[in-house]
Short mmCIF file of C-alpha atoms in Angstrom, two decimals:
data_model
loop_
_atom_site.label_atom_id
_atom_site.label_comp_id
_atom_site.label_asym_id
_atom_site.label_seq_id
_atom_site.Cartn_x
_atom_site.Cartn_y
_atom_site.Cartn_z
CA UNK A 4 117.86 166.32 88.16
CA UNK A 5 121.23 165.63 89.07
CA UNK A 6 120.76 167.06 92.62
CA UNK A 7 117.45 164.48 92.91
CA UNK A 8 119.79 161.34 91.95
CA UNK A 9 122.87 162.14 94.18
CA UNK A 10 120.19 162.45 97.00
CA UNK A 11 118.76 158.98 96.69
CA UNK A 12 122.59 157.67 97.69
CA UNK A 13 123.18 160.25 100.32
CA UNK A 14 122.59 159.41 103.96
CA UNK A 15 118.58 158.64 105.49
CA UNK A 16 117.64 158.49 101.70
CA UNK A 17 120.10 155.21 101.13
CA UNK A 18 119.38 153.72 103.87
CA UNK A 19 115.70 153.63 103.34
CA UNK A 20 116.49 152.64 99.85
CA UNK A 21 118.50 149.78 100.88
CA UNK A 22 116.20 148.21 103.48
CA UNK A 23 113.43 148.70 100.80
CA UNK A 24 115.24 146.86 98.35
CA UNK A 25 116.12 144.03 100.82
CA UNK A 26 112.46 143.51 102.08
CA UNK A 27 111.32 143.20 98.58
CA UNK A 28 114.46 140.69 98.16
CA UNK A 29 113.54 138.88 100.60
CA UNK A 30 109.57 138.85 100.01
CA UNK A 31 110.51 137.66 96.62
CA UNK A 32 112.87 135.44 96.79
CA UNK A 33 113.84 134.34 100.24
CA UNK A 34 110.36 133.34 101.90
CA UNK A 35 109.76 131.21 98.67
CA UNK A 36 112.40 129.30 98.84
CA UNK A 37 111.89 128.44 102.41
CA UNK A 38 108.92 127.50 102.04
CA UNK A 39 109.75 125.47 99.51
CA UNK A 40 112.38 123.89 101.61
CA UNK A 41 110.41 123.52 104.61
CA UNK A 42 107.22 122.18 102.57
CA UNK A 43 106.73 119.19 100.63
CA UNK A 44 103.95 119.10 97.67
CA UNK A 45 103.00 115.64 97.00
CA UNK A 46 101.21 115.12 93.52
CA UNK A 47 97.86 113.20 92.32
CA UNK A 48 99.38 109.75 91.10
CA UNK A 49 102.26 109.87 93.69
CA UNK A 50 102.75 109.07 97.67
CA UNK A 51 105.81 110.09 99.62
CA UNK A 52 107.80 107.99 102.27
CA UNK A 53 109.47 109.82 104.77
CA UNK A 54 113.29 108.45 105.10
CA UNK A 55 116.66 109.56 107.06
CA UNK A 56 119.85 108.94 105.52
CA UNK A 57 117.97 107.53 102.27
CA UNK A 58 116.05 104.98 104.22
CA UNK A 59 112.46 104.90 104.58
CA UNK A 60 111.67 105.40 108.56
CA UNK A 61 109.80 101.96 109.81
CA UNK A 62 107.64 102.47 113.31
CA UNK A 63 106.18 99.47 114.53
CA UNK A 64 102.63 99.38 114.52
CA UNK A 65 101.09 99.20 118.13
CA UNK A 66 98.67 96.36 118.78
CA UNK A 67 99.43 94.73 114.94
CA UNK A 68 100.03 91.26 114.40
CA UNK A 69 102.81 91.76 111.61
CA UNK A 70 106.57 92.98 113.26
CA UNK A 71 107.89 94.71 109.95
CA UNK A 72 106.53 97.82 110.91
CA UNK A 73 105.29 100.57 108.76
CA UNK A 74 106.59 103.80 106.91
CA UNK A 75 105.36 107.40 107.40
CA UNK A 76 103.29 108.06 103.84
CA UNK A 77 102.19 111.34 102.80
CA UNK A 78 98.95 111.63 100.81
CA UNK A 79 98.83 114.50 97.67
CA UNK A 80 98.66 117.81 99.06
CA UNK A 81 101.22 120.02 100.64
CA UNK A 82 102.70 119.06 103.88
CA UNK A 83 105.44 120.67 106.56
CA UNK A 84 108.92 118.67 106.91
CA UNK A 85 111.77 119.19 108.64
CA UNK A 86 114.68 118.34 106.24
CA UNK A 87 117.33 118.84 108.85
CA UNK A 88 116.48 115.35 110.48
CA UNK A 89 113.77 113.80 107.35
CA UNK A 90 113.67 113.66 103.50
CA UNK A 91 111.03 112.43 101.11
CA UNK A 92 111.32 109.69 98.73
CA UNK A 93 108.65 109.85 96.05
CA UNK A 94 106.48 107.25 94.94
CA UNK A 95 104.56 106.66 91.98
CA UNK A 96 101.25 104.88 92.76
CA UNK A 97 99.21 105.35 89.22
CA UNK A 98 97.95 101.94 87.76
CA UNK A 99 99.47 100.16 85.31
CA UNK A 100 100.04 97.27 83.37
CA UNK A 101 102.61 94.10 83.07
CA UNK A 102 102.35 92.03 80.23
CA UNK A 103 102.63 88.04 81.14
CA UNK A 104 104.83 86.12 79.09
CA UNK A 105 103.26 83.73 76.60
CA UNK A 106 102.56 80.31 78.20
CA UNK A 107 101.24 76.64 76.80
CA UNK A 108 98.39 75.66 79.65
CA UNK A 109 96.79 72.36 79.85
CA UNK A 110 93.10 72.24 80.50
CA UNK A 111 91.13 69.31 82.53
CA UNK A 112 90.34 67.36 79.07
CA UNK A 113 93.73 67.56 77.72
CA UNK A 114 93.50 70.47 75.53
CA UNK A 115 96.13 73.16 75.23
CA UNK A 116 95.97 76.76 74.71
CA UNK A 117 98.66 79.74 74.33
CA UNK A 118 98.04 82.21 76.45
CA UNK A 119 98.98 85.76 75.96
CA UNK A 120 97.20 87.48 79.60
CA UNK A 121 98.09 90.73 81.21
CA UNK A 122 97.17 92.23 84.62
CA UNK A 123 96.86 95.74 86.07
CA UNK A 124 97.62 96.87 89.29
CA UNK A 125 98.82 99.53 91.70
CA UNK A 126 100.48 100.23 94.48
CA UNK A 127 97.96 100.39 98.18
CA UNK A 128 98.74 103.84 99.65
CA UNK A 129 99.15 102.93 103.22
CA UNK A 130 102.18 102.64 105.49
CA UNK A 131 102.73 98.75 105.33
CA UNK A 132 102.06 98.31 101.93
CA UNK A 133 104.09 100.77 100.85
CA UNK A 134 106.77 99.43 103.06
CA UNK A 135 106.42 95.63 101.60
CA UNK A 136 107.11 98.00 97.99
CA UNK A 137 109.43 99.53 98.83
CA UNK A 138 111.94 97.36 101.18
CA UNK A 139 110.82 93.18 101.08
CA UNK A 140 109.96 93.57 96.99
CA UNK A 141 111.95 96.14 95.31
CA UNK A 142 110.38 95.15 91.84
CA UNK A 143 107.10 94.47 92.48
CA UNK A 144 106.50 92.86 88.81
CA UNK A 145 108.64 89.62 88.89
CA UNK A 146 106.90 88.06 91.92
CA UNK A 147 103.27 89.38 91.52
CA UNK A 148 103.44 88.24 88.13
CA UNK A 149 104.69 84.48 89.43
CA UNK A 150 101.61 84.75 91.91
CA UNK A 151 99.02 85.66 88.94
CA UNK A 152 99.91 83.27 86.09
CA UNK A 153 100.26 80.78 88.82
CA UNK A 154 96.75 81.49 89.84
CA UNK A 155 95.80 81.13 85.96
CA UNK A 156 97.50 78.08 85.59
CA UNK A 157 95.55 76.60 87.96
CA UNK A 158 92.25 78.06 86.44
CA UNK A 159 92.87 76.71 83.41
CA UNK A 160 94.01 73.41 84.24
CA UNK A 161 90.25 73.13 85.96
CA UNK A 162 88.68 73.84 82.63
CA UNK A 163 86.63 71.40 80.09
CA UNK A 164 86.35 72.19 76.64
CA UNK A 165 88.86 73.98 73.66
CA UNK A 166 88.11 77.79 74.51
CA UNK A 167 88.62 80.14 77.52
CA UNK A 168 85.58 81.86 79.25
CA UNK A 169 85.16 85.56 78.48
CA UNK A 170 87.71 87.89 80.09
CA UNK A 171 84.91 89.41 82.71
CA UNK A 172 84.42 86.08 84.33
CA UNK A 173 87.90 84.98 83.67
CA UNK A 174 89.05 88.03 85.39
CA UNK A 175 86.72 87.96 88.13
CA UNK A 176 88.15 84.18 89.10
CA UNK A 177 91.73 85.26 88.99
CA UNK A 178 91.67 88.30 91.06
CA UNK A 179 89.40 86.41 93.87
CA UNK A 180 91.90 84.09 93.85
CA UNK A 181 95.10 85.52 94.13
CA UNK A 182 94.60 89.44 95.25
CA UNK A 183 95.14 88.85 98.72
CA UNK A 184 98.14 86.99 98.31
CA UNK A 185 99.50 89.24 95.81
CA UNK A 186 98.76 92.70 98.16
CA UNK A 187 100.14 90.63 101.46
CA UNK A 188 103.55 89.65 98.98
CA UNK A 189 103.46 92.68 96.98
CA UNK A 190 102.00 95.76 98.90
CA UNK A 191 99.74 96.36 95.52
CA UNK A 192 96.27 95.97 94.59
CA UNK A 193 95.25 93.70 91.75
CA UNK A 194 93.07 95.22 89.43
CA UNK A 195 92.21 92.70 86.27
CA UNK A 196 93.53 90.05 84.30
CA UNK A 197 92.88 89.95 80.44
CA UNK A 198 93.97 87.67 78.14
CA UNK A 199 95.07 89.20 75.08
CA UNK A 200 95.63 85.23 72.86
CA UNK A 201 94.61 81.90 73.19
CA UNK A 202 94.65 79.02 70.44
CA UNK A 203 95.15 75.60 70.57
CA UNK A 204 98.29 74.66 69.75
CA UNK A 205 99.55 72.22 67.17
CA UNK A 206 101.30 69.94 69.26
CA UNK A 207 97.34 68.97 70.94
CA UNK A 208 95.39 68.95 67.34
CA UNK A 209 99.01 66.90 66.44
CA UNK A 210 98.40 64.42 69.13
CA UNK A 211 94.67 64.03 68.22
CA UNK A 212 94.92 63.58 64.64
CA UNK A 213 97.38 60.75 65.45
CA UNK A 214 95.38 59.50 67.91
CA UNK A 215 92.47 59.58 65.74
CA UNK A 216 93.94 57.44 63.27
CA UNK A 217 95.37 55.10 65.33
CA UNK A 218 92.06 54.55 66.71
CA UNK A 219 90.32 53.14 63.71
CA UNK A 220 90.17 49.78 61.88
CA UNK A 221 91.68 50.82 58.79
CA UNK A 222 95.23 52.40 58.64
CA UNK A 223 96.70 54.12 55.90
CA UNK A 224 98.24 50.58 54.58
CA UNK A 225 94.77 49.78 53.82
CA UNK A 226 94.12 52.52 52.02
CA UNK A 227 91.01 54.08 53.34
CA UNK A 228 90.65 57.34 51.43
CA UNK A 229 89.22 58.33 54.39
CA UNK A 230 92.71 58.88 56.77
CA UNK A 231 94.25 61.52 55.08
CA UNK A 232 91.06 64.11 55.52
CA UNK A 233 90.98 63.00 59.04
CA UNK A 234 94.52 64.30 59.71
CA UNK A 235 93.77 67.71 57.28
CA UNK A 236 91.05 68.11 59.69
CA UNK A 237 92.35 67.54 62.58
CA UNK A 238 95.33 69.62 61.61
CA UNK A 239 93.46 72.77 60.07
CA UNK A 240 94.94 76.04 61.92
CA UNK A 241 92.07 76.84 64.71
CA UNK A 242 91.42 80.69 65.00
#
């Protein structure tokens, strides 16, 4: 036995043992991790930009009417690189959503409602868009949220009557009016608007319960029983 173990370490037989050992090393471990290096796996849900020295590489697109250019995006899948000269910035381009902040808007016959709306959106996975992301509009949120509650603003302010139309049609409006500016702005794709609260608020039901009583021939001086269930109705709490 001992003769069959101090032969393994003795001349031809180490040698053999050590380039064994070293293949499987490197079969193992080495290949891997080049492959690794010189490969880069993009996810589902993510895109990757290809940068040098931490910024994204622009090329200007031939025969395009728009001078910023566009970045080098990799789809999912695996893809070759050459890290010497490029790296890969990650980007996550899954929907989502971004609650608008609570607003008073005035419709076309004077009435008021609080509006509680959100939107979702995504980012566009192509080389401009992703650019506009990721360079001209580091947070996307801030302005694409300006250009959507702008756009229902507007939509409201056109409206007759106390109550909002239903969020399919009211969604439908909004993104047909403001999804091309927001992916030309933004680099992202408008999805839907819902609104998650509207009421009329008690500054309008205020106004017309005064405006109510100042509008008849009796006033409370005369007293007409009458007044004071005009302004309890006029200021009952409206769902």
């Amino acid at each position: 036995m001992f003769d069959m173990i101090a032969s393994l370490f003795s001349g031809n037989a180490l040698s053999v043992l050590v380039k064994t050992s070293g293949a499987a090393l490197t079969m193992l471990v080495v290949v891997p991790a080049l492959m690794k290096l010189f490969l880069v796996t993009v996810d589902e849900g993510s895109a990757a930009i290809r940068t040098r020295n931490g910024k994204p590489i622009i090329r200007k697109a031939k025969g395009g009417g728009d001078e910023r250019g566009e970045v080098v995006v990799l789809r999912p899948g695996t893809h070759g690189a050459f890290p010497i000269f490029n790296w890969y910035r990650m980007v996550d381009v899954r929907a989502r959503s971004t609650d608008l902040p609570a607003r008073s808007l005035t419709g076309e016959g004077g009435h008021q409602h609080l509006v509680h709306a959100s939107y979702d959106w995504r980012p566009i996975v192509s080389g401009h868009d992703l650019r506009v992301l990721e360079l001209d509009v580091v947070n996307p949120k801030e302005r694409s949220g300006n250009i959507v509650g702008a756009a229902l603003r507007d939509l409201v302010h056109g409206l007759e009557g106390g109550t909002l139309p239903t969020n399919a049609e009211l969604s439908d409006r909004i993104v047909a009016a403001c999804a091309a500016q927001v992916q030309r702005d933004c680099g992202i794709e408008l999805l839907s608007v819902m609104v998650t609260g509207d009421a009329l608020t008690d500054g309008y039901l205020l106004s017309q319960a005064i405006t109510s009583g100042g509008t008849t021939d009796t006033t409370p001086d005369d007293g007409d029983p009458t007044i004071p269930t005009v302004f309890a109705g006029r200021l009952t709490s409206v769902g």
